[in-house]
CSV table of C-alpha atoms in Angstrom, one decimal:
chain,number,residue,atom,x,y,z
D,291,UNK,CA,-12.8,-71.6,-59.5
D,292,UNK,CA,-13.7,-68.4,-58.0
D,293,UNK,CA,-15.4,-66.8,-61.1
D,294,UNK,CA,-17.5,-70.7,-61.4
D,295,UNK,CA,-19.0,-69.9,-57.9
D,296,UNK,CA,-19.9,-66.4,-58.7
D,297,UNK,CA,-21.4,-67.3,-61.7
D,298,UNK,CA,-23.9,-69.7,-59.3
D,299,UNK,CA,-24.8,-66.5,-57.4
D,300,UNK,CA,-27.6,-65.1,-59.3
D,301,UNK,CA,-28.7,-68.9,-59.8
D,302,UNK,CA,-29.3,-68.7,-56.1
D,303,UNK,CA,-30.5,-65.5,-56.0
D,304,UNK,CA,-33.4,-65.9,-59.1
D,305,UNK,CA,-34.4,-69.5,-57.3
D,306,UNK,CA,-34.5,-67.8,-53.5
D,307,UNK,CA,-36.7,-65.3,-54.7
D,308,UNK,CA,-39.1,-67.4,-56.8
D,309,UNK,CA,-39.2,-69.7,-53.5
D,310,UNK,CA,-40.1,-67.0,-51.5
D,311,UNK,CA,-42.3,-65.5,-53.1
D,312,UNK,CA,-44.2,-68.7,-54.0
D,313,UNK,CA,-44.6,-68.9,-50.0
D,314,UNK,CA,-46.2,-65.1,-50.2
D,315,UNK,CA,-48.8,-67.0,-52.5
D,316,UNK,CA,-49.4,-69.8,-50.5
D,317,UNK,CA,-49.7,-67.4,-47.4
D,318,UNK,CA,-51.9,-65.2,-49.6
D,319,UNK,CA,-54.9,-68.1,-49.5
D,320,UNK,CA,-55.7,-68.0,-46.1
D,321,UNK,CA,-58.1,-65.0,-46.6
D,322,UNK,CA,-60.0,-67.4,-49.0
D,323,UNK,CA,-59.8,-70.8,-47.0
D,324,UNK,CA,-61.1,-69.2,-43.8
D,325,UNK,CA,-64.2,-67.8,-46.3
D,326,UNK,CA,-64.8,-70.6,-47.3
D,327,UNK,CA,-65.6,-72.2,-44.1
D,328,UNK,CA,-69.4,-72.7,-43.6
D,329,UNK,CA,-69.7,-73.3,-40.2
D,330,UNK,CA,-66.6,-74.0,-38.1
D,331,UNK,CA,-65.3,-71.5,-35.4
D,332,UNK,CA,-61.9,-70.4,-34.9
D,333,UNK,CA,-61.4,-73.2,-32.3
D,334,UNK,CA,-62.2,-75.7,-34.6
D,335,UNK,CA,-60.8,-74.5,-37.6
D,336,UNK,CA,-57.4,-74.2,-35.9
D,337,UNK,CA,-57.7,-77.5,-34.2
D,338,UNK,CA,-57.8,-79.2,-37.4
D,339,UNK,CA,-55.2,-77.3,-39.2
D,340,UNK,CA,-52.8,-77.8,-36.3
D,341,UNK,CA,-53.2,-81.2,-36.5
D,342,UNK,CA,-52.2,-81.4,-40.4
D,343,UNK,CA,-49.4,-79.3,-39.9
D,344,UNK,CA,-48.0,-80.9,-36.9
D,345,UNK,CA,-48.4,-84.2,-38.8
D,346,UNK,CA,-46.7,-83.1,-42.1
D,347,UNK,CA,-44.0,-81.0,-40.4
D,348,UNK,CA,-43.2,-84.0,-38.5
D,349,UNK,CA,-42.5,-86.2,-41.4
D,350,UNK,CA,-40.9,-83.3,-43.6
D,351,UNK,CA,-38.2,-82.7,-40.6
D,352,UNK,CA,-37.7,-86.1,-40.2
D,353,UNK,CA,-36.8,-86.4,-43.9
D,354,UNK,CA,-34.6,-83.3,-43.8
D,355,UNK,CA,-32.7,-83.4,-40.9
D,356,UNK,CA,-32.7,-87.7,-40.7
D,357,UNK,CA,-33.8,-87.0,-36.7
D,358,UNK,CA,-36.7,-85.9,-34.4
D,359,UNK,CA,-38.4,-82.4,-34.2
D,360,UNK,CA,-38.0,-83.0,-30.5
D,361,UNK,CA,-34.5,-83.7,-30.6
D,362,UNK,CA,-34.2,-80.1,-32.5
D,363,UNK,CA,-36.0,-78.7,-30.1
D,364,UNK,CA,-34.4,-79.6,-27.0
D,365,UNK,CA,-31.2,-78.7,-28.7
D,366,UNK,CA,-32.6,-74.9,-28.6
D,367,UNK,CA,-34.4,-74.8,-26.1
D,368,UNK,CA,-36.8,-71.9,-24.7
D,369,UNK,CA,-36.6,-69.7,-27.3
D,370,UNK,CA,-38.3,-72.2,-29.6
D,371,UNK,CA,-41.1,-72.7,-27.0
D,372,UNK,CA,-41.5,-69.1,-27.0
D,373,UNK,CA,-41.5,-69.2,-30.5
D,374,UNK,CA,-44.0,-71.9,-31.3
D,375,UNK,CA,-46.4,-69.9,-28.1
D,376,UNK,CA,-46.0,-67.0,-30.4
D,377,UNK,CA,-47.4,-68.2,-33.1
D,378,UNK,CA,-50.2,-69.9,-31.6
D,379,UNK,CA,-51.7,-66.3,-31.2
D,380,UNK,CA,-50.7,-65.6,-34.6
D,381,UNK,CA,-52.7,-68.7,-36.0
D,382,UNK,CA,-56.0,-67.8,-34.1
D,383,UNK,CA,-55.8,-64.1,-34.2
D,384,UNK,CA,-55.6,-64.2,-37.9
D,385,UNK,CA,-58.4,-66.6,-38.3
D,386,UNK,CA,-60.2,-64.8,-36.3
D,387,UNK,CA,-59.5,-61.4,-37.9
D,388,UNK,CA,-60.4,-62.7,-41.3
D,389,UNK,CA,-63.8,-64.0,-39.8
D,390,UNK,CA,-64.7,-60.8,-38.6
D,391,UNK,CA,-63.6,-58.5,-40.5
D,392,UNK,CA,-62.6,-57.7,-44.3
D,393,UNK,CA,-59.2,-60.1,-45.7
D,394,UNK,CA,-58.0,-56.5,-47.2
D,395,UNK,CA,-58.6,-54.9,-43.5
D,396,UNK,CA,-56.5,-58.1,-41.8
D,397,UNK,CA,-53.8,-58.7,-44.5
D,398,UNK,CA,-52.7,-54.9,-44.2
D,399,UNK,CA,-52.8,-55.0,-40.3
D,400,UNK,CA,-50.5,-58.1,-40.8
D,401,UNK,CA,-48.0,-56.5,-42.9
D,402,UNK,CA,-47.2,-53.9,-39.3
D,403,UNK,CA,-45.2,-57.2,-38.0
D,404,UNK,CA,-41.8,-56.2,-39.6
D,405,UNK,CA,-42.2,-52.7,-37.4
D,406,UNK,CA,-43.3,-54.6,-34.2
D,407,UNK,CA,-40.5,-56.8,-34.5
D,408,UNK,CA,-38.0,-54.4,-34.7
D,409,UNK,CA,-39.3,-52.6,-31.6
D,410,UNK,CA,-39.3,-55.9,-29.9
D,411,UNK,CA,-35.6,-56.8,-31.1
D,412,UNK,CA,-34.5,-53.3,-29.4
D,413,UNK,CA,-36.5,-53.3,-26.5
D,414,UNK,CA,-35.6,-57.2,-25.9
D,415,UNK,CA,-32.6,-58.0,-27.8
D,416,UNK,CA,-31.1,-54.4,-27.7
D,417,UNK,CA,-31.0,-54.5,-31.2
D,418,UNK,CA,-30.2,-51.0,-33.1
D,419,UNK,CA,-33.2,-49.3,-35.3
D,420,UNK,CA,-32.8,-47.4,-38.1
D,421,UNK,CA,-34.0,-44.3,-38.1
D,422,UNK,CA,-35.7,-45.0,-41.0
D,423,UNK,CA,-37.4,-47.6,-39.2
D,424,UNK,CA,-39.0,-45.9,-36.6
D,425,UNK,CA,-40.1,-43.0,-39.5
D,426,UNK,CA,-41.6,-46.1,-41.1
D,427,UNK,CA,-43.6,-47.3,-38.1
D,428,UNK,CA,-45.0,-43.8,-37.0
D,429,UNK,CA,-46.3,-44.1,-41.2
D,430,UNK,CA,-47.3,-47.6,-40.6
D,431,UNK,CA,-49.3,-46.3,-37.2
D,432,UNK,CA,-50.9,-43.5,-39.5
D,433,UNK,CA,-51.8,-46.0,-41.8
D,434,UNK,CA,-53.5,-48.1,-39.6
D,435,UNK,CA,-55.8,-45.5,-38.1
D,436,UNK,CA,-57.3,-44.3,-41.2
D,437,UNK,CA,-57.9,-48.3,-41.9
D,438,UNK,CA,-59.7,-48.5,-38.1
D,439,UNK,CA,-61.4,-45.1,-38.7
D,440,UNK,CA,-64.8,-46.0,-40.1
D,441,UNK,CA,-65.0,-49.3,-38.2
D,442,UNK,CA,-68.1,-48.3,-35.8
D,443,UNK,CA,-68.9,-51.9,-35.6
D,444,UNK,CA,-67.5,-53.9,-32.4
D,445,UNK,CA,-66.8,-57.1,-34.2
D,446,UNK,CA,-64.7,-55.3,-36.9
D,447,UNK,CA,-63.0,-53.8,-34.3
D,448,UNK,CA,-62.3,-57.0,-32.7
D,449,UNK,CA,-61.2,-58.1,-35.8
D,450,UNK,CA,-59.0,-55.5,-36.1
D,451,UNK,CA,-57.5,-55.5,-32.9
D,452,UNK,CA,-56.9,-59.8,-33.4
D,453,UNK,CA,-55.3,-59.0,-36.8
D,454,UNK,CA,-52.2,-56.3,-34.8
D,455,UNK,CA,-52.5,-59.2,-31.9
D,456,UNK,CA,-51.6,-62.1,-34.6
D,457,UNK,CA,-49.1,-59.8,-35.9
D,458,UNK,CA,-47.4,-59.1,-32.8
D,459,UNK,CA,-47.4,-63.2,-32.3
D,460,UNK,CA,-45.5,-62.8,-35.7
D,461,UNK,CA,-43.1,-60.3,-34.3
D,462,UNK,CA,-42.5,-62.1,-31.1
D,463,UNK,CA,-41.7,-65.2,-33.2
D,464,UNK,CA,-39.2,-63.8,-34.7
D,465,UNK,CA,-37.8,-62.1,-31.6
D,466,UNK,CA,-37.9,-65.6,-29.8
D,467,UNK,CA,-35.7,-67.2,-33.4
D,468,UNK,CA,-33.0,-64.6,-33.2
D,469,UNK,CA,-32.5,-64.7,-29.4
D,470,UNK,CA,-32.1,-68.5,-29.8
D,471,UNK,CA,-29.5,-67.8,-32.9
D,472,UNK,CA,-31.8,-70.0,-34.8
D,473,UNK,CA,-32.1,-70.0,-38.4
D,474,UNK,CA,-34.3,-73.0,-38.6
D,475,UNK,CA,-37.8,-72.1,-37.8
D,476,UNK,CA,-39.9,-75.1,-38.7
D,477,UNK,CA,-39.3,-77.6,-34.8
D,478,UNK,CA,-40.7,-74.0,-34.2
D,479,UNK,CA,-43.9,-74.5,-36.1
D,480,UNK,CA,-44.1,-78.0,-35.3
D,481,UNK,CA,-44.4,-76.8,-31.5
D,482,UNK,CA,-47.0,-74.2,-32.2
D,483,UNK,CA,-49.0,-76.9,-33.5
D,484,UNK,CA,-48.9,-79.2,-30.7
D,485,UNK,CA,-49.6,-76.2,-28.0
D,486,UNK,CA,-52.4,-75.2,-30.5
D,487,UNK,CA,-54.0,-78.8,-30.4
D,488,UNK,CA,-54.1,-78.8,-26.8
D,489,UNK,CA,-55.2,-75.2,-26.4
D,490,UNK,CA,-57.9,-75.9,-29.0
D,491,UNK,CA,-59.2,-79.3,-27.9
D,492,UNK,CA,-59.1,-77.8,-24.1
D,493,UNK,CA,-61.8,-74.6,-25.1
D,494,UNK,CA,-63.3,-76.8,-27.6
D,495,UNK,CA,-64.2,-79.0,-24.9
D,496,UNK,CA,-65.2,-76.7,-22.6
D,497,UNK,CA,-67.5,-75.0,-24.8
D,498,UNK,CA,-69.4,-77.8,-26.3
D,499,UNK,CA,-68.1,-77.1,-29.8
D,500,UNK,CA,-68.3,-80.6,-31.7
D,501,UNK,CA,-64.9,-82.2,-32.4
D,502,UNK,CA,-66.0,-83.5,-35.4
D,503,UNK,CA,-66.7,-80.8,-38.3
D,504,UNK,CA,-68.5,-81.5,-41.7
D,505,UNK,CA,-66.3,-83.0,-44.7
D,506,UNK,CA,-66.1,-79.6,-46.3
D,507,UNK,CA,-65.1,-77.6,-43.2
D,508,UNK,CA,-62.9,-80.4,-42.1
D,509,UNK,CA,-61.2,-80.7,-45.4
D,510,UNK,CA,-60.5,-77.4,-46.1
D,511,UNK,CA,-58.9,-76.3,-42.7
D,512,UNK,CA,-56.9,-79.7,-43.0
D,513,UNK,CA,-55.6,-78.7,-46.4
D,514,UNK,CA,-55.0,-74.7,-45.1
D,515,UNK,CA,-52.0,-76.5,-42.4
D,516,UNK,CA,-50.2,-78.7,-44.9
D,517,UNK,CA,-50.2,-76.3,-48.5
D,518,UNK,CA,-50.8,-72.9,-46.8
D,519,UNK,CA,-48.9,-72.9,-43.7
D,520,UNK,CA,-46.6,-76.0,-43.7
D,521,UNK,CA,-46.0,-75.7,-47.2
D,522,UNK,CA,-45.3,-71.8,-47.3
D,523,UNK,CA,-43.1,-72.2,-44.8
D,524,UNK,CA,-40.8,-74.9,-46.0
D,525,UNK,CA,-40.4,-72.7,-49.4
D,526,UNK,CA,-39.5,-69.5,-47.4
D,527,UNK,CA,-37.3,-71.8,-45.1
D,528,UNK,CA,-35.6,-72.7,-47.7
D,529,UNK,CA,-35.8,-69.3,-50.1
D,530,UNK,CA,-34.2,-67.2,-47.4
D,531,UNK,CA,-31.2,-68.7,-47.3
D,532,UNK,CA,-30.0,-66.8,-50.6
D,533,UNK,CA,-31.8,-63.5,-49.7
D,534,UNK,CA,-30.9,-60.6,-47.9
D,535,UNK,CA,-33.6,-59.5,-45.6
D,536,UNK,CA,-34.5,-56.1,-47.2
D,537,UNK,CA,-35.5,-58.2,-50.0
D,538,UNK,CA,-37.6,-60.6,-48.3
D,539,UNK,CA,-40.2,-57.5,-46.9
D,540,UNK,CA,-40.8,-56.6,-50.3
D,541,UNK,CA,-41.5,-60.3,-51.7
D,542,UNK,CA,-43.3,-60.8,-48.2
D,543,UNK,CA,-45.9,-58.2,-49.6
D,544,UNK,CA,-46.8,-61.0,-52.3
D,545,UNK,CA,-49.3,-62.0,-49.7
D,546,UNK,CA,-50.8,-58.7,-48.7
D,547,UNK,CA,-51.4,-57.5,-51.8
D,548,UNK,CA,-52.3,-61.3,-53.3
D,549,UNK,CA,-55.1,-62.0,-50.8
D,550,UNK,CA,-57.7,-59.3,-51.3
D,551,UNK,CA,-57.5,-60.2,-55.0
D,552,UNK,CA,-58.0,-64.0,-54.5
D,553,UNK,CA,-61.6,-63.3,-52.0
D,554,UNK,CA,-62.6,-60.2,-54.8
D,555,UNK,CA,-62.2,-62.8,-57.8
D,556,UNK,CA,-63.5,-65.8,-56.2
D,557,UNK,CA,-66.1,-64.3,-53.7
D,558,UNK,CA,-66.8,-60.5,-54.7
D,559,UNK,CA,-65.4,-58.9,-51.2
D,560,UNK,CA,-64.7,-55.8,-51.9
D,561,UNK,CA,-62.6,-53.3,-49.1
D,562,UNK,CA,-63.7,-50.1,-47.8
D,563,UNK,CA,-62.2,-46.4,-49.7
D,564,UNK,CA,-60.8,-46.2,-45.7
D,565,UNK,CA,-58.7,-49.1,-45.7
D,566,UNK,CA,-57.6,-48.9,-49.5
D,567,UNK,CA,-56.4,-45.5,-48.0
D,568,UNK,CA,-55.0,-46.7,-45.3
D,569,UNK,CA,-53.6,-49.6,-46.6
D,570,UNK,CA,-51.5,-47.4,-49.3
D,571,UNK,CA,-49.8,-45.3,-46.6
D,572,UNK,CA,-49.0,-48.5,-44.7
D,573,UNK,CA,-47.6,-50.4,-48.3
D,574,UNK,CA,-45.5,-47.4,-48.3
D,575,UNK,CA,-44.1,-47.5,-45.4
D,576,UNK,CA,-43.1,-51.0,-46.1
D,577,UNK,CA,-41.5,-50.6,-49.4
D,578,UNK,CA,-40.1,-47.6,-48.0
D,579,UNK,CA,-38.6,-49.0,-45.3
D,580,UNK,CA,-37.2,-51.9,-46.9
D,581,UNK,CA,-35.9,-49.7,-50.2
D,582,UNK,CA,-33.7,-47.7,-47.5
D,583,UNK,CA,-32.4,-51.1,-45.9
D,584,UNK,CA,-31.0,-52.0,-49.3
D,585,UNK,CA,-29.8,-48.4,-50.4
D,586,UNK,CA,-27.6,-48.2,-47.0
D,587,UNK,CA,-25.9,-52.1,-47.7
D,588,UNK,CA,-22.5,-51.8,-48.8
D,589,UNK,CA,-21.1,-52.9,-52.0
D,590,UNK,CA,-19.9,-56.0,-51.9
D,591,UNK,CA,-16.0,-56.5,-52.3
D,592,UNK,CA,-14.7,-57.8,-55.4
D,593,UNK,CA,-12.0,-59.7,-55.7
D,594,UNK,CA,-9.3,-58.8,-57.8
């Protein structure tokens, strides 16, 4: 019996981390979705991708669990409101990042989330830090600054400074999941959606941006919240079950590295010799980081 459920073990392993990485690749289109938009602003781009989402995580949950999203999230509580505010910022700081500044620039500031969240977790959850860790972020911080070096221009600035904001939202996300002992992230997601519709619709309004967006604009940011988000999360929902989290950082680079090579094939957008530099020493850091995390696990026991 014993040596038939071991033997299921690397089944579960080799389908988590195909899962999980297929979210990285999902996750990894967002650079070329939001180039893709002709006209549509942040506000509008996220309004419609928050409604798809919020739509199709509603049905999937439904299906899953057999009852409400808002049943689940009552159940939790306010760490899944703070959640699902957290990653309202990530949504339209990322957006906005990719719209002002290069998808190599952004998806590199994105991958400093892991180190924000673990100064989050120690500063809010009194969580411990490796030391490794914090040798990792004061690379990661290096890192970034070469990236931000040659950026004279204020909107690539701005786009910068979105692109840490979304990743903080990140962070903070998954501060607000572990405080609420929470594995389940997606009633989570389904919140951010809502608070994003009525965030959007509120400055939409009050700006005069039109509600209605052209089919192509429309049907791409509609199809970015079910395949790239919804969809990319339900995988690594579902993936992460069977992996240690070491192991998730390094498939979670899928999308980093994945999403300047989508807009470079498809579009021609090259990145700057800065934040190719810059963007090694913070990869580095990363895989660093997470190779230590996996050298300092203990064996696991065997049985006898």
């Amino acid at each position: 019996m014993l040596s038939s459920e071991a033997s299921t073990l690397p089944d579960k392993r080799e389908r988590g981390l195909l899962l999980v990485f297929s979210a990285g690749v999902l996750w990894s289109t967002m650079g070329l979705g939001v180039r893709l938009i002709e006209d549509a602003t942040v506000w509008q781009i996220l309004l419609y991708r928050s409604i798809s989402l919020s739509l199709f995580l509603y049905v999937v949950i439904r299906i899953r669990s057999g009852e409400s999203p808002f049943v689940q999230i009552r159940q939790v509580g306010l760490p899944v409101v703070l959640a699902g505010m957290a990653l309202v910022l990530a949504f339209s700081g990322g957006i906005y990042a990719i719209q002002t500044t290069s998808v190599a620039n952004a998806m590199l500031l994105f991958a400093t989330a892991p180190f924000i969240a673990a100064i989050l977790g120690r500063i809010i959850l009194g969580e411990a830090v490796r030391k490794a860790t914090w040798i990792a972020c004061i690379v990661a911080i290096a890192g970034v600054a070469i990236m931000v070096a040659d950026k004279s221009s204020g909107g690539v600035i701005k786009g910068s400074l979105a692109a840490l904001g979304s990743a903080f939202g990140f962070a903070f996300f998954t501060i607000s999941l572990r405080w609420g002992k929470s594995g389940e992230m997606l009633p989570a997601v389904f919140l951010s959606g809502l608070f994003a519709i009525a965030l959007t619709l509120v400055i939409c309004i009050a700006t005069d941006l039109p509600l209605v967006l052209s089919p192509r604009d429309g049907g791409i940011s509609v199809g970015m919240g079910i395949f790239q988000v919804g969809a990319g999360l339900i995988l690594y929902t579902i993936g992460s079950r069977s992996l240690p989290a070491a192991e998730l950082t390094l498939l979670s680079l899928a999308e980093v590295v994945l999403a300047p090579v989508w807009v470079w094939i498809f579009l021609g957008e090259t990145a700057t010799t800065n934040t190719l530099l810059g963007g090694v020493v913070l990869l580095a850091a990363i895989i660093g980081n997470a190779i230590t995390g996996v050298v300092r696990r203990p064996p696991p026991l065997s049985s006898p």
